[in-house]
Tab-separated table of C-alpha atoms in Angstrom:
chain	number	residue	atom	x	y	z
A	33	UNK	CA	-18.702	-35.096	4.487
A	34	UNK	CA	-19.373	-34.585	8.442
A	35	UNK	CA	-22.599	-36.381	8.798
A	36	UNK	CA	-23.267	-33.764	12.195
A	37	UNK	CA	-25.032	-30.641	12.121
A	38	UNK	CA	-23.411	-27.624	13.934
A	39	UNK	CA	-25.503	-25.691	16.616
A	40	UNK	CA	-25.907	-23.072	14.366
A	41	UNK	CA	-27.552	-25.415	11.935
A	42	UNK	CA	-29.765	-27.498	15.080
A	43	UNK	CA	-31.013	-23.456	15.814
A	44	UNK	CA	-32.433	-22.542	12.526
A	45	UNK	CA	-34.189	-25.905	12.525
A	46	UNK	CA	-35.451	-25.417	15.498
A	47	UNK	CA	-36.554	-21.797	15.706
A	48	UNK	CA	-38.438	-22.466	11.975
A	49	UNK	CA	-40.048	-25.182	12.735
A	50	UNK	CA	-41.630	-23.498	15.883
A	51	UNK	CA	-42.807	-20.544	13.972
A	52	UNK	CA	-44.078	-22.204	11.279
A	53	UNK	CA	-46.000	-24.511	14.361
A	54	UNK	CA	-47.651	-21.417	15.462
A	55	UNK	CA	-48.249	-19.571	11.979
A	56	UNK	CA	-48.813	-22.300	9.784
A	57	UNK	CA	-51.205	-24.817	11.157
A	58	UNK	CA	-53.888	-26.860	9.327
A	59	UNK	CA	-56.422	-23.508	9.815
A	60	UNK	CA	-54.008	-21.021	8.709
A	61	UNK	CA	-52.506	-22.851	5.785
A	62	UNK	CA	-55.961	-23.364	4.247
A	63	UNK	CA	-56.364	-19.945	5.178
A	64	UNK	CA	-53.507	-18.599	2.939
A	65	UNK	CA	-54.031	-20.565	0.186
A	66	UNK	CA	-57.568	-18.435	-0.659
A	67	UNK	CA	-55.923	-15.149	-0.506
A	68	UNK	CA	-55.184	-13.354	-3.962
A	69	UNK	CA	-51.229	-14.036	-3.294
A	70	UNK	CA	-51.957	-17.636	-2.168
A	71	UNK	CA	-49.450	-17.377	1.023
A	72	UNK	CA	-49.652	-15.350	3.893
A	73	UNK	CA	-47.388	-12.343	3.750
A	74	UNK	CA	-47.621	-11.919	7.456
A	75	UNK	CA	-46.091	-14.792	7.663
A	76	UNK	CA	-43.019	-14.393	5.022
A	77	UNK	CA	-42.453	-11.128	6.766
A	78	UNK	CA	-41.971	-13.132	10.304
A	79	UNK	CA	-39.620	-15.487	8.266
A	80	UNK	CA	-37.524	-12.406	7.097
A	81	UNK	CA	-37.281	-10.444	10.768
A	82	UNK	CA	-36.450	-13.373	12.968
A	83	UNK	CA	-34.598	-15.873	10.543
A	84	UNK	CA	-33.494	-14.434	7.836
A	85	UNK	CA	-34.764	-16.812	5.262
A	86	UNK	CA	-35.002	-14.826	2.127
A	87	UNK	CA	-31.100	-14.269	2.125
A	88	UNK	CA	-30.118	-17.030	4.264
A	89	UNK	CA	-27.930	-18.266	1.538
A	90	UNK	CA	-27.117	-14.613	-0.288
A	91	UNK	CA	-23.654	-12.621	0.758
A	92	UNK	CA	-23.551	-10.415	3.827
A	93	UNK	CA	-22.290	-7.795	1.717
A	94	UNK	CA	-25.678	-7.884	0.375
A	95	UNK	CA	-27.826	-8.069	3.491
A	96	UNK	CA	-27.885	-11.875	3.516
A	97	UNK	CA	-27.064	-14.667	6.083
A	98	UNK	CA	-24.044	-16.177	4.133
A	99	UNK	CA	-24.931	-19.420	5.190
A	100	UNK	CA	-24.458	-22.551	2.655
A	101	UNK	CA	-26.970	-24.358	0.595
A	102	UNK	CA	-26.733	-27.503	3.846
A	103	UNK	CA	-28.689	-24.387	5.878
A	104	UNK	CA	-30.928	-23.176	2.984
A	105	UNK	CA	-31.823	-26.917	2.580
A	106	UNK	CA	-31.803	-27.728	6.008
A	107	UNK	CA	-34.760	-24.687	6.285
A	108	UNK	CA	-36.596	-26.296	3.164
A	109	UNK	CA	-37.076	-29.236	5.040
A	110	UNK	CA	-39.099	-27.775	7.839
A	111	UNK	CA	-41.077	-25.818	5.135
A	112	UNK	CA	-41.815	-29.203	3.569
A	113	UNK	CA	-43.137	-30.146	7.091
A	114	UNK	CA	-45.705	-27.556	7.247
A	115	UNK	CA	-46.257	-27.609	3.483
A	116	UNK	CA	-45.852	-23.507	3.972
A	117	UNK	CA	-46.902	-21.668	1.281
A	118	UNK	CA	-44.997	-18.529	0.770
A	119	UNK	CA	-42.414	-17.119	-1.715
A	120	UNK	CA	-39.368	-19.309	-0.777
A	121	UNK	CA	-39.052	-21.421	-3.731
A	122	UNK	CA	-39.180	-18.814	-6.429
A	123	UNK	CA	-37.622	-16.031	-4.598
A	124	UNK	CA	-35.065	-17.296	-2.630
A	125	UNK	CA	-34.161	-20.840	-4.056
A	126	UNK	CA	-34.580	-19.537	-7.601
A	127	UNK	CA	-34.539	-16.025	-8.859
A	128	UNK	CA	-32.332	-14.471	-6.214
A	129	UNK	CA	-28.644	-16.988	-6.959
A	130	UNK	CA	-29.511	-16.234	-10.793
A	131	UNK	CA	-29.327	-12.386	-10.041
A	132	UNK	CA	-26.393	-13.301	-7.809
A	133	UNK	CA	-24.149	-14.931	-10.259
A	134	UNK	CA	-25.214	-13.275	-13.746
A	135	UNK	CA	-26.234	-9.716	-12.145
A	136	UNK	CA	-23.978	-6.653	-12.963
A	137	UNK	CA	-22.799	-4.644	-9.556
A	138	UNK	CA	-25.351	-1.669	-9.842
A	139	UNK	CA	-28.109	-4.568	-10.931
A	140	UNK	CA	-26.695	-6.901	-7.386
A	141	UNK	CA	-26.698	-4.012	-5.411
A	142	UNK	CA	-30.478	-2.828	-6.467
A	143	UNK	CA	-31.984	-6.060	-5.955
A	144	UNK	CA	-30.116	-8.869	-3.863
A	145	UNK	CA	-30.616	-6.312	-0.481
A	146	UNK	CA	-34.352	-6.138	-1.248
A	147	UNK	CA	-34.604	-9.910	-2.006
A	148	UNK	CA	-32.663	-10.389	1.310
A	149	UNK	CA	-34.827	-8.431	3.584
A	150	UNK	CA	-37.849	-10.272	2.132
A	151	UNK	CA	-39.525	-6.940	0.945
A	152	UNK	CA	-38.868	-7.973	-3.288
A	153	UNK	CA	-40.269	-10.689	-4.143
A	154	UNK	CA	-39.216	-12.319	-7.511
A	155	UNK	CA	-39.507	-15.214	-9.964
A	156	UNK	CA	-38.354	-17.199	-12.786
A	157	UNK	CA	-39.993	-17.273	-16.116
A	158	UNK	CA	-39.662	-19.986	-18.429
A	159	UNK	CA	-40.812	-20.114	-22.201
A	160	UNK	CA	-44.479	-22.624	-21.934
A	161	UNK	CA	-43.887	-25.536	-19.623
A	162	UNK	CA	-40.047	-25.833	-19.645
A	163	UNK	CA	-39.119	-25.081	-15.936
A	164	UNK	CA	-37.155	-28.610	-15.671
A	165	UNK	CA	-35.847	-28.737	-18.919
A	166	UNK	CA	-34.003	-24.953	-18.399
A	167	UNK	CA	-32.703	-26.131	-15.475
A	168	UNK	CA	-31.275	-29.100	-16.771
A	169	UNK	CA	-32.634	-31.455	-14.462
A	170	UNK	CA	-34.596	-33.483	-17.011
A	171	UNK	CA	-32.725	-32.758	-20.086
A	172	UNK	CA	-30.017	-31.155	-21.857
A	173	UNK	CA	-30.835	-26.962	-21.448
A	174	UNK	CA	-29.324	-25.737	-24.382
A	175	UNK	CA	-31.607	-23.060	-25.536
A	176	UNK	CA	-34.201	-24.738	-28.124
A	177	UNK	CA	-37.316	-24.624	-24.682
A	178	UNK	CA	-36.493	-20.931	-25.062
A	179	UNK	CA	-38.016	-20.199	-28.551
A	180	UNK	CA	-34.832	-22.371	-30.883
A	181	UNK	CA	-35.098	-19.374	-33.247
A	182	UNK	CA	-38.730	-20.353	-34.556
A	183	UNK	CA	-42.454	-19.088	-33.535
A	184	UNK	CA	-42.949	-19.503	-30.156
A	185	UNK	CA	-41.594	-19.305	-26.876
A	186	UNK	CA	-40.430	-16.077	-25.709
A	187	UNK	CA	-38.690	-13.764	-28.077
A	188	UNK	CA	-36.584	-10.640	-27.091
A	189	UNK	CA	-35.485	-8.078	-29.848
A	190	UNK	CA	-33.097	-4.787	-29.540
A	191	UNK	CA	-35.532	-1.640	-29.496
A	192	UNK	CA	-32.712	1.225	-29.563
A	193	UNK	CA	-31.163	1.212	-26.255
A	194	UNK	CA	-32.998	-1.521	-24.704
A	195	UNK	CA	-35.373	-4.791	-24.893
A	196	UNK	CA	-38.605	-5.614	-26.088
A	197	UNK	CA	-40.339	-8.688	-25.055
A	198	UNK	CA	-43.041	-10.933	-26.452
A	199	UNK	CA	-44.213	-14.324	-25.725
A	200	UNK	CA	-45.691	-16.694	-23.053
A	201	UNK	CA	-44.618	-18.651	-19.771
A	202	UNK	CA	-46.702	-21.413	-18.207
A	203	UNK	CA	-46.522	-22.868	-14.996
A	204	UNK	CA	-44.622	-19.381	-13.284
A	205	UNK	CA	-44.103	-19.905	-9.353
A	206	UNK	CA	-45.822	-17.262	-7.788
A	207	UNK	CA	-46.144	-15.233	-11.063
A	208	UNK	CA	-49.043	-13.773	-10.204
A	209	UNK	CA	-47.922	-12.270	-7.497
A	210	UNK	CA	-43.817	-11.676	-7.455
A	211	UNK	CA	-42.690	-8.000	-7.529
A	212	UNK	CA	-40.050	-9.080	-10.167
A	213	UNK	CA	-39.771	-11.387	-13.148
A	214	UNK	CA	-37.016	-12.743	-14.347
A	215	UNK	CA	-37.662	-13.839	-18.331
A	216	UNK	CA	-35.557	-16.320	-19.820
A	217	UNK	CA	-36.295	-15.208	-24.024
A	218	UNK	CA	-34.428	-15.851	-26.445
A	219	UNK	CA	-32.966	-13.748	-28.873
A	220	UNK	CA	-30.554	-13.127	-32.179
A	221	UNK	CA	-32.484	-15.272	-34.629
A	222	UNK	CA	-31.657	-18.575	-35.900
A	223	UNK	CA	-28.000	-17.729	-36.951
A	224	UNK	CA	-26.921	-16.139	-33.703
A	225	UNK	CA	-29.730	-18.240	-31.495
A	226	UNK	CA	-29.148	-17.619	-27.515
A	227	UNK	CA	-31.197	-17.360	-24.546
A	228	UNK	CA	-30.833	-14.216	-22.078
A	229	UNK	CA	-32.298	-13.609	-19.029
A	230	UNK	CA	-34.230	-10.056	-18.303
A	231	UNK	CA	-35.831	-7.937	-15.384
A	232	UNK	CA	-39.170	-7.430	-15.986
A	233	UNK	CA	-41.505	-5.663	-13.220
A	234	UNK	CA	-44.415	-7.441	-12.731
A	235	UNK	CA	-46.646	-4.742	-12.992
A	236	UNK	CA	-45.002	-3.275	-16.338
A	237	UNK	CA	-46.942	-2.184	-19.004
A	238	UNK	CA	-47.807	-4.830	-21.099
A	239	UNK	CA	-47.869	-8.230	-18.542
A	240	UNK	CA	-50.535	-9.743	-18.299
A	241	UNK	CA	-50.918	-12.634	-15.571
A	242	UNK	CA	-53.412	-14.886	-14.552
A	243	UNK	CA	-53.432	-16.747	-11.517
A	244	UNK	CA	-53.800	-21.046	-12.677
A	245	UNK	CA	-55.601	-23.614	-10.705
A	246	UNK	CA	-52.810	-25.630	-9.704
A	247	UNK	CA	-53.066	-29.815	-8.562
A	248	UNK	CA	-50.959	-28.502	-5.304
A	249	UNK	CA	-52.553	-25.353	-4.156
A	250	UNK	CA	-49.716	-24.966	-1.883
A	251	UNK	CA	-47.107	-24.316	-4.960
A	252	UNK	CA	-48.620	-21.154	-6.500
A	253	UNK	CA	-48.547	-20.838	-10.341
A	254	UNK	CA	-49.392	-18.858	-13.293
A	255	UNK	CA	-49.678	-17.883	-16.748
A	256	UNK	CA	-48.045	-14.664	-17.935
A	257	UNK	CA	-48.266	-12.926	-21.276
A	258	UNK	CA	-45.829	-10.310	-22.646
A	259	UNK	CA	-47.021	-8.252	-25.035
A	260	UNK	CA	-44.135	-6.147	-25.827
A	261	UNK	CA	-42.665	-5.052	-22.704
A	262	UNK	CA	-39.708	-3.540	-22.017
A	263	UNK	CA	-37.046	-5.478	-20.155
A	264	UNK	CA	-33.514	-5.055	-19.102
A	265	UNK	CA	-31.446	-7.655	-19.817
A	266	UNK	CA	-29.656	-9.511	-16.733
A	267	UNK	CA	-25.581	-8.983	-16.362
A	268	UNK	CA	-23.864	-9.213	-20.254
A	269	UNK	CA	-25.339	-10.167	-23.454
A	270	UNK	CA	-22.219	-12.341	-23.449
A	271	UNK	CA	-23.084	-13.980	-19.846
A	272	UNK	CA	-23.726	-18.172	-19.636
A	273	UNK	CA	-27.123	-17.801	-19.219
A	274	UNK	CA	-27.459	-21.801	-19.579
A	275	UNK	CA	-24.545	-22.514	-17.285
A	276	UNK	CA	-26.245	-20.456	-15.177
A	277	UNK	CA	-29.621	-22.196	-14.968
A	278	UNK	CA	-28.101	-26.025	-14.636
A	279	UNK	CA	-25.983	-24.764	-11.895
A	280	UNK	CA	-29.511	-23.271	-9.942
A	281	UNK	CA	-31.098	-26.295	-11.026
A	282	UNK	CA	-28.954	-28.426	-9.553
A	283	UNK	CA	-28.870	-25.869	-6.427
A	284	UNK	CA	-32.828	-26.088	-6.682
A	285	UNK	CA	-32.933	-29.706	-6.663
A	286	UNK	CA	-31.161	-30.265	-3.456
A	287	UNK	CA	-33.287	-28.087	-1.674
A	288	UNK	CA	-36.344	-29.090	-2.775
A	289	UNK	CA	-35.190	-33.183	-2.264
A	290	UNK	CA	-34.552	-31.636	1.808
A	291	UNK	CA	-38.416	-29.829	1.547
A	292	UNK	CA	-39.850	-33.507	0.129
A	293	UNK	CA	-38.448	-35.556	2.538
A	294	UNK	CA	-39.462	-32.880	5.712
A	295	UNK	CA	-43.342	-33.217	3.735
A	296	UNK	CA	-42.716	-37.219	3.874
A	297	UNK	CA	-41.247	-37.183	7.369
A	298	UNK	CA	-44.926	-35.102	8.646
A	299	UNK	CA	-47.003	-37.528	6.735
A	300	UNK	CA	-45.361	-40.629	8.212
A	301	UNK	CA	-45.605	-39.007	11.632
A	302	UNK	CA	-49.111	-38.261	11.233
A	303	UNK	CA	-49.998	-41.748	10.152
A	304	UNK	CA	-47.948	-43.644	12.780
A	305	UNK	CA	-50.141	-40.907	15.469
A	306	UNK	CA	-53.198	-42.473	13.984
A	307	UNK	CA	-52.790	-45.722	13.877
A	308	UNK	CA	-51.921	-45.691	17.937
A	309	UNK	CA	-55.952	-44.516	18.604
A	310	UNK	CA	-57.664	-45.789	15.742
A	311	UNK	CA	-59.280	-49.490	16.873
A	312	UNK	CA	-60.395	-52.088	14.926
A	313	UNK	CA	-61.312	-55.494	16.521
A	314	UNK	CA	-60.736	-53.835	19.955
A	315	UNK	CA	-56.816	-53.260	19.456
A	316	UNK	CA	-54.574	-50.199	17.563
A	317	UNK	CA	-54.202	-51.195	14.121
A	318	UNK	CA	-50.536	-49.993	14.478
A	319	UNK	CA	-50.856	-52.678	16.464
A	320	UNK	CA	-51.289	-55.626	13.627
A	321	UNK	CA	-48.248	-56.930	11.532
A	322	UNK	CA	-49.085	-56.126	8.190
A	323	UNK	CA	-49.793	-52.244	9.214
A	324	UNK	CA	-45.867	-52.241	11.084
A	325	UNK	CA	-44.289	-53.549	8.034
A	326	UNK	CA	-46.112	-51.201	5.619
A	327	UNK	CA	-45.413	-48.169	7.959
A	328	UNK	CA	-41.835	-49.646	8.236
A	329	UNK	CA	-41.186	-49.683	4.605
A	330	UNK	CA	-41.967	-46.151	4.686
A	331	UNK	CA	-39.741	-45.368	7.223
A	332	UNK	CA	-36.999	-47.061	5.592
A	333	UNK	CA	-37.825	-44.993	2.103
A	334	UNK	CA	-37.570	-41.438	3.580
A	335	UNK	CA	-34.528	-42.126	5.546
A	336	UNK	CA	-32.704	-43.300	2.845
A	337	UNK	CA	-33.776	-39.778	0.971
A	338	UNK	CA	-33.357	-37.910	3.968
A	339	UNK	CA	-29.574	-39.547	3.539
A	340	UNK	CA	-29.620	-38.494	-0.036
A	341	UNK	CA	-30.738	-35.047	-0.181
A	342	UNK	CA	-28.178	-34.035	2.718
A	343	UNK	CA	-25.445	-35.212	0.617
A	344	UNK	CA	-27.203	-33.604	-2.594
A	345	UNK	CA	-26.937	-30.325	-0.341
A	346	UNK	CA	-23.630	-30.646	0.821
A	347	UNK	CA	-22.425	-31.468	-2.940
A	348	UNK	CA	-23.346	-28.530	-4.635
A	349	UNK	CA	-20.282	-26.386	-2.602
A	350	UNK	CA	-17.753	-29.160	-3.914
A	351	UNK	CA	-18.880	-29.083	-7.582
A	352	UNK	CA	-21.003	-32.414	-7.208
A	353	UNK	CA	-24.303	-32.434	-9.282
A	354	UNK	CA	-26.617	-35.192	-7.640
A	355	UNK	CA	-29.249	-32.596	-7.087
A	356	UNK	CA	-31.715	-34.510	-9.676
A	357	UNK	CA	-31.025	-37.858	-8.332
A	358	UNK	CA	-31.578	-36.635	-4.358
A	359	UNK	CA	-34.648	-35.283	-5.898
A	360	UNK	CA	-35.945	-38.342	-7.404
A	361	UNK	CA	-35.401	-40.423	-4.392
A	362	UNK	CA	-37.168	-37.561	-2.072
A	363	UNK	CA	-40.167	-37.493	-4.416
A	364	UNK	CA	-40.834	-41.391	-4.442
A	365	UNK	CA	-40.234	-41.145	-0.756
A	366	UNK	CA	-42.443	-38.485	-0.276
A	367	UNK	CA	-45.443	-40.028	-2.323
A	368	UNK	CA	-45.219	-43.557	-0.580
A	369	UNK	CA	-45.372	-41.827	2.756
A	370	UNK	CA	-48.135	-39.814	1.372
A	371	UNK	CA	-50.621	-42.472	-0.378
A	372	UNK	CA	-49.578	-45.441	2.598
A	373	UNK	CA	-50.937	-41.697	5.383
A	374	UNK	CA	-54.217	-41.839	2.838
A	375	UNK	CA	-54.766	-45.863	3.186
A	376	UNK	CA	-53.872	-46.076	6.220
A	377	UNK	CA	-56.196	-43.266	7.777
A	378	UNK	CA	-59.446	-44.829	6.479
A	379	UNK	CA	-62.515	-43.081	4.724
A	380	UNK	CA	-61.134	-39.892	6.901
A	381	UNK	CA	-57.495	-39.835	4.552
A	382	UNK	CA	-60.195	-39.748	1.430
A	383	UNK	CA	-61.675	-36.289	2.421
A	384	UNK	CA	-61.402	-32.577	1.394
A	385	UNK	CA	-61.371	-31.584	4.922
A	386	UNK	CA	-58.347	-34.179	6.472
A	387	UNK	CA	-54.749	-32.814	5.318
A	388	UNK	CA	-54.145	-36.044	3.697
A	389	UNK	CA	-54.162	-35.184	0.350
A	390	UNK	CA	-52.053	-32.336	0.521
A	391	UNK	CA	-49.113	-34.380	1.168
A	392	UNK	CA	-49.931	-36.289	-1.928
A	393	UNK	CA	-50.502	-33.411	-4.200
A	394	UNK	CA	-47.264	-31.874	-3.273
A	395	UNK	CA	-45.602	-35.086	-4.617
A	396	UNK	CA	-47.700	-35.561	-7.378
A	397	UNK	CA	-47.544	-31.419	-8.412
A	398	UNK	CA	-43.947	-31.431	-7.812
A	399	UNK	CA	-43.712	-34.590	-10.222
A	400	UNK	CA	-45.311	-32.854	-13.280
A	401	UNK	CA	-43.567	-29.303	-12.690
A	402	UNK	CA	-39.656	-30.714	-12.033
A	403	UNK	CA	-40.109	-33.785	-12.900
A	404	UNK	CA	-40.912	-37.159	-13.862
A	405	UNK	CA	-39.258	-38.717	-11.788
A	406	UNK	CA	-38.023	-41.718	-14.597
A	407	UNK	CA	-36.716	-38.230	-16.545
A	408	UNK	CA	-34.676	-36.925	-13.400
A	409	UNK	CA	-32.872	-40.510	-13.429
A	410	UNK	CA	-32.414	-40.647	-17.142
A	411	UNK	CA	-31.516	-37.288	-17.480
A	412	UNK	CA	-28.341	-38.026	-14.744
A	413	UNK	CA	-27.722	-41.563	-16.153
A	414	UNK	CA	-26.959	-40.283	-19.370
A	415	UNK	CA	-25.027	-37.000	-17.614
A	416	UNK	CA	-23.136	-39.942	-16.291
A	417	UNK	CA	-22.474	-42.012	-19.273
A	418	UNK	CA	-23.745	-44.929	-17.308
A	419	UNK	CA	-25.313	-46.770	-19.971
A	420	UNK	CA	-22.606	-45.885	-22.960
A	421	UNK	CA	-21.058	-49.169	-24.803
A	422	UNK	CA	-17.919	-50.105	-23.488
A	423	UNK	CA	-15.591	-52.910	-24.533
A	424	UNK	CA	-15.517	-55.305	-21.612
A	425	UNK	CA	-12.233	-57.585	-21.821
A	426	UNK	CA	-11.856	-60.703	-20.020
C-alpha cells in the first residue's frame, strides 16, 4: 500500500472541502436540514457539475469518474467534516454499486448515467431495521432479516409477467425523498426462500413514506410501506443478491470509517480553537496539563482511525474485508473527539444553538443504524475465526 496520495487525489480534497466551506456552513446546514428533502439540492447539484461526486466511483462508460473507492472515501471524509447533508450515502455509496454489479445492460444503462450526473437519486430498502445485518457488517446476511419465509418483512410474489410487493422498511436513508428504491424482499416461500432486490419508483402507486425524526438530523431517514406495488426485479432471479450486499457493505464501511474520522478530525479542530481564547484563572485552558493530555488522547484516537479507514479503503480493490473493523475504530474515534469538543467547550458545548452536538449525534446515530460498535468487532472476529479452539502444542 503507497501511504501517498496522488495530485489527483490532494485536488478532489481540496476543491470539496472549499465548496462545502462556502455552501455548507453552520447557517446553511441548519438551513437544509428543515427543508422537506432534509439537504440542500442546490448544493448536491454543485457537487455533481464541478466534482463529479455522484459517479466518482461508477464507470466512464456510464458517465462516471472511474475513480477507486481510496477517492470516493477520500471525498467522504471532507463530507464528514462539514457533516453535509445530501444524498451521498444512499445514492452514491449504496444503491448505485448494487445496480452496478447485479443490474442487467438495458437496467445499467437506464439508471447508472442518471445516478452519475446526480439528477436520480436512489436508495436502499431493507426489511424493518436490518440495514447492518444485510450488509453483513454485524452479522451473517443470509436472507432470514428479509422476511425467512414467515409473516413479516418484505414479501415479493410473481403477478403474471412481473412483481408485486408488500411489506415494510424502517430506518430508509433518504426514503422520503430518493427518486428510486431499491427493495430487498424476499420471495419463493419457505422451500425455495431467497432474497431479490427490485426497482421501485418512489412515487409508485402504492408507497407510502413518511419522513422519521431521526437522533442525527443530518442522516435523513424514513419509514416506507408497500402496499402491493409493482416492482421490477434487479438483474436475474438467479443473481447473488447476498454476495452482493456484503460486498457494498464492506464497500460502505470504508467510506463511511473515512466520513467519521473527517467529522472527528472538525470536532478536535474546533475544540483545540477554543481552548486557545477561552480563559480561566487569567490563562488558555489549552494552556493547563490535564486539558493537553485529554485533547492529546484524542488526537492520538483519530489518527490511528484515520490510519485504519485508508487502509479499509484501499482493501476493498484487493479483496480485503476490514471495512467493519475501520468502521469501528472511526466511530469510537469520532465519539471521543465529539463528547471530549462538548466538555471541553463549557455550558456553550451543552446548547441547541453551538454545533457541538451534532458531532456527537452523528456518532451516536451512526452507532444504532450500522452498528454497535461491540457487533462490528464480533461480527469480523468470528469472520476471522479468531476466537475458534485450537490445539496449542508445546
Amino acid at each position: 500500500m503507497d501511504a501517498g496520495f496522488t495530485a489527483e487525489q490532494d485536488e478532489i480534497r481540496r476543491t470539496l472541502r472549499e465548496l462545502l466551506h462556502k455552501r455548507c456552513g453552520p447557517e446553511e446546514l441548519r438551513a437544509a436540514l428543515d427543508t422537506p428533502a432534509g439537504h440542500d439540492p442546490a448544493l448536491w447539484a454543485a457537487l455533481a457539475d464541478r466534482l463529479g461526486l455522484p459517479g466518482l466511483a461508477l464507470p466512464e462508460a456510464y458517465g462516471g469518474v472511474g475513480c477507486s473507492v481510496t477517492e470516493l472515501a477520500l471525498a467522504a471524509e471532507e463530507t464528514g467534516r462539514a457533516l453535509a447533508p445530501s444524498p451521498f450515502l444512499a445514492t452514491t455509496v449504496l444503491a448505485a454499486p448494487l445496480v452496478l454489479a447485479l443490474g442487467a445492460d438495458a437496467q445499467r444503462a437506464a439508471l447508472l448515467p442518471r445516478l452519475a450526473s446526480g439528477a436520480l437519486t436512489a436508495t436502499l430498502a431493507v426489511p424493518g431495521t436490518a440495514l447492518a445485518t444485510a450488509l453483513a457488517l454485524t452479522g451473517d446476511n443470509g436472507g432470514e432479516w428479509a422476511g425467512g419465509g414467515r409473516a413479516g418483512g418484505v414479501q415479493a410474489r410473481r403477478a403474471g409477467e412481473g412483481w408485486r410487493l408488500y411489506g415494510q422498511a424502517e430506518q430508509v436513508l433518504d426514503g422520503h425523498s430518493a427518486h428510486l428504491l431499491l427493495v430487498a424482499a424476499h420471495t419463493g416461500g419457505f422451500a425455495r426462500s431467497r432474497t431479490l432486490l427490485f426497482l421501485v419508483p418512489g412515487d409508485a402507486e402504492g408507497v407510502v413514506r413518511t419522513r422519521q425524526t431521526a437522533l442525527d438530523a443530518t442522516r435523513s431517514q424514513a419509514s416506507v410501506q408497500l402496499r402491493d406495488v409493482e416492482g421490477e426485479l434487479l438483474g436475474e432471479d438467479g443473481a447473488d443478491v447476498l454476495a452482493a450486499l456484503a460486498r457494498a457493505g464492506d464497500t460502505a464501511a470504508a467510506v463511511l470509517a473515512c466520513e467519521a474520522v473527517g467529522a472527528a478530525d472538525r470536532a478536535l479542530e474546533r475544540t483545540v480553537e477554543y481552548v486557545r481564547q477561552r480563559e480561566q484563572f487569567g490563562r488558555p485552558i489549552g494552556s493547563f496539563q490535564a486539558v493537553k493530555h485529554r485533547l492529546a488522547d484524542v488526537y492520538v484516537r483519530v489518527q490511528a482511525a484515520r490510519s485504519a479507514a485508508y487502509y479499509a479503503a484501499w482493501a476493498t480493490a484487493h479483496d480485503e474485508r476490514v471495512g467493519g473493523l475501520a468502521f469501528a475504530q472511526a466511530l469510537e474515534a469520532l465519539r471521543t473527539a465529539a463528547a471530549e469538543g462538548i466538555q471541553l467547550h463549557g455550558g456553550i458545548g451543552f446548547t441547541w444553538e453551538h454545533e457541538a452536538h451534532l458531532y456527537f449525534k452523528r456518532a451516536a446515530g451512526d452507532d444504532l443504524l450500522l452498528g454497535p460498535v461491540h457487533r462490528l468487532r464480533a461480527h469480523a472476529a468470528d469472520a476471522a475465526r479468531l476466537f475458534e479452539g485450537r490445539e496449542v502444542t508445546v
